[in-house]
Amino acid sequence: MSILEAEHICKSFNRTKVLKDISFSLEKGQALSIIGSSGSGKTTLLRCLNFLETPDKGIIRVNDEILFDAEDPSTRLEASIRKKRLHFGLVFQSFNLFPQYTALRNVMLARELLASEQPDYKARKKEILEEIRVQAETLLDQMGLANRKDNYPHQLSGGQCQRVAIARALALQPDILCFDEPTSALDPELTGEVLRVIKELADENTTMVIVTHEMAFARDVADHVIFMDDGSIVEQGEPMQVFEHPKEERTRQFLQRFTQG
Amino acid sequence: MGQIMEQMPIVVDALNIGFLQTLKLFFVTLIGAFPLGLVIAFGSMSRFGPLKYFSKFVVWIIRGTPLMIQLLIIYYFPGLVLHTPIWGGGESGRFLAAAFSFVLNYACYFSEIYRGGIQGVPIGQEEAGLVLGMTRRQIFFKITLLQMIKRIVPPMSNEIITLVKDTSLARIIALQEIIWAGQAFMKGSHGISGAIWPLFFTAVYYLIFNGILTLLLGRLERRLDYFR
């Protein structure tokens, strides 16, 4: 059963069509890589999944539940969108950590705020906060940042910041974790540490959508690859097939440009 | 010199009273202009056209003309031209008119600083909050507000220190603040006349008060230094 299904997603900014009839699905526990040149619509697609953009047309389904249907205005209500966003996590290219909080607080904050809305929050406050703190520490530990938890973002390297951001997204236990070019803002020597933790997450069968320019990584980590160009899916399939035996001329040209650097 | 030492206690007493009025105008302006500035800032960022252009128009007028002219117009116009003296007579009327002018003037300057502070927080901060399931209210209070405050403290400090000195402009409508009190000794007051040194001496009050403010605002700036 597919955990995520996107059907006929279209999105325009003013008169520019950025997404033209995008349909794909993703199985639970699988990693999907989306590759393509800048401006092909990859990031917009991720932003649509996370409700940061509203598609003009199309349906988004998670676990067979319709989260968004452009035809059905009731799925666009601000109040319900907030809860739907929690199905997805998003790791940004530019980290977007909260600068005034330590690494640990960055990971804890959203869960704390959600917990404070629970009916039994007041009665069990201490217990709940302790639980959240332990979970956040475990996540940072898993990201190799146990000794960095009390540092503020400006005291961390780009790679460390991005790993905090990954922990922050994981803290809410999303069904699907999205990465928007997670290493594009990093110095080359720092990309490895971030790609390594994403690979570890893939090996633990975390369901992921990864938009990336790291071709070797996309091929290595993904169960499924989508190549996008000019707002459309040109080709998709298993990594071996897309990278080794692309059917489409455009895919071949793109891969050639990338492998030649 | 001996004469000055004799006159000193009388002068200081009079200047203290004037400085109290200066301080009153200073604090009333801050208390009024902090929130009004925020209202104007949101007005000038509004998506509702008429409100946006009205706010921008007001800011243009107020920032584009001297505060002294604004004081004169606001104080004299209702009584002399409209024949409805809304401010009332005496010192309290003058204070009301001065406070109104200063609040309006400073709110416009503050609004531009607020706007810079709000727009200076990267959009990614709000988006990060959204994808983490936060409400807009939570995002404002837990994420953007403190970053905004950090951004506006240095330009605000500048404006606040300018305000201390600008209060002296209220002298033009004869508000009995410290400049007025110092000047009184030239014409004759408390049995002292023809003395200009009390007027010069008022500068010491401004210096000391601004010195204290600089220290306090600097401390606030340093307290927000723990993040970038």
PDB file of C-alpha atoms in Angstrom, chain A residues 47 50 52 78 82 85-86 88 90 92 96-101 109-110 113-114 117 152 154 168 172, chain B residues 123-125 127-136 138 141-147 225-228:
ATOM      1  CA  ARG A  47       6.630  22.772  -0.600  1.00  0.00           C
ATOM      2  CA  ASN A  50       4.239  20.465   3.215  1.00  0.00           C
ATOM      3  CA  LEU A  52       3.806  25.844   2.200  1.00  0.00           C
ATOM      4  CA  GLU A  78      -6.087  26.846   7.680  1.00  0.00           C
ATOM      5  CA  ARG A  82      -1.870  22.723  10.594  1.00  0.00           C
ATOM      6  CA  ARG A  85       1.377  19.285   8.034  1.00  0.00           C
ATOM      7  CA  LEU A  86       2.410  16.948  10.836  1.00  0.00           C
ATOM      8  CA  PHE A  88       5.312  15.532   6.799  1.00  0.00           C
ATOM      9  CA  LEU A  90      10.747  19.148   6.090  1.00  0.00           C
ATOM     10  CA  PHE A  92      15.340  23.005   4.538  1.00  0.00           C
ATOM     11  CA  ASN A  96      16.186  27.551   9.366  1.00  0.00           C
ATOM     12  CA  LEU A  97      17.113  26.675  12.925  1.00  0.00           C
ATOM     13  CA  PHE A  98      15.755  29.058  15.541  1.00  0.00           C
ATOM     14  CA  PRO A  99      18.832  31.134  16.458  1.00  0.00           C
ATOM     15  CA  GLN A 100      17.706  32.091  19.955  1.00  0.00           C
ATOM     16  CA  TYR A 101      17.412  28.493  21.131  1.00  0.00           C
ATOM     17  CA  LEU A 109      10.139  23.342  21.025  1.00  0.00           C
ATOM     18  CA  ALA A 110       7.483  22.119  18.581  1.00  0.00           C
ATOM     19  CA  LEU A 113       3.973  23.466  22.120  1.00  0.00           C
ATOM     20  CA  LEU A 114       1.887  20.566  20.809  1.00  0.00           C
ATOM     21  CA  GLU A 117      -2.510  21.652  23.943  1.00  0.00           C
ATOM     22  CA  TYR A 152      23.369  27.815  19.885  1.00  0.00           C
ATOM     23  CA  HIS A 154      25.735  30.198  15.465  1.00  0.00           C
ATOM     24  CA  ARG A 168      14.090  18.646  14.886  1.00  0.00           C
ATOM     25  CA  LEU A 172       7.516  15.045  15.573  1.00  0.00           C
TER      26      LEU A 172
ATOM     27  CA  ILE B 123      10.775  33.992   5.934  1.00  0.00           C
ATOM     28  CA  GLY B 124      12.370  30.603   6.555  1.00  0.00           C
ATOM     29  CA  GLN B 125      11.866  31.080  10.290  1.00  0.00           C
ATOM     30  CA  GLU B 127       8.117  28.379   7.407  1.00  0.00           C
ATOM     31  CA  ALA B 128      10.124  26.224   9.809  1.00  0.00           C
ATOM     32  CA  GLY B 129       7.533  26.960  12.484  1.00  0.00           C
ATOM     33  CA  LEU B 130       4.685  26.139  10.122  1.00  0.00           C
ATOM     34  CA  VAL B 131       6.029  22.769   9.037  1.00  0.00           C
ATOM     35  CA  LEU B 132       6.555  21.935  12.720  1.00  0.00           C
ATOM     36  CA  GLY B 133       2.815  22.406  13.249  1.00  0.00           C
ATOM     37  CA  MET B 134       2.972  25.698  15.114  1.00  0.00           C
ATOM     38  CA  THR B 135       0.188  28.256  14.991  1.00  0.00           C
ATOM     39  CA  ARG B 136       0.898  31.756  13.658  1.00  0.00           C
ATOM     40  CA  GLN B 138       3.103  30.579  18.529  1.00  0.00           C
ATOM     41  CA  PHE B 141       5.703  34.885  20.200  1.00  0.00           C
ATOM     42  CA  LYS B 142       8.120  31.942  20.340  1.00  0.00           C
ATOM     43  CA  ILE B 143      10.218  32.559  17.241  1.00  0.00           C
ATOM     44  CA  THR B 144      10.007  35.892  15.442  1.00  0.00           C
ATOM     45  CA  LEU B 145       9.410  38.364  18.288  1.00  0.00           C
ATOM     46  CA  LEU B 146      12.772  38.010  20.010  1.00  0.00           C
ATOM     47  CA  GLN B 147      14.657  38.070  16.690  1.00  0.00           C
ATOM     48  CA  ASP B 225      24.108  38.995  22.141  1.00  0.00           C
ATOM     49  CA  TYR B 226      23.881  35.316  23.002  1.00  0.00           C
ATOM     50  CA  PHE B 227      22.420  34.481  19.608  1.00  0.00           C
ATOM     51  CA  ARG B 228      22.872  35.674  16.070  1.00  0.00           C
TER      52      ARG B 228
END
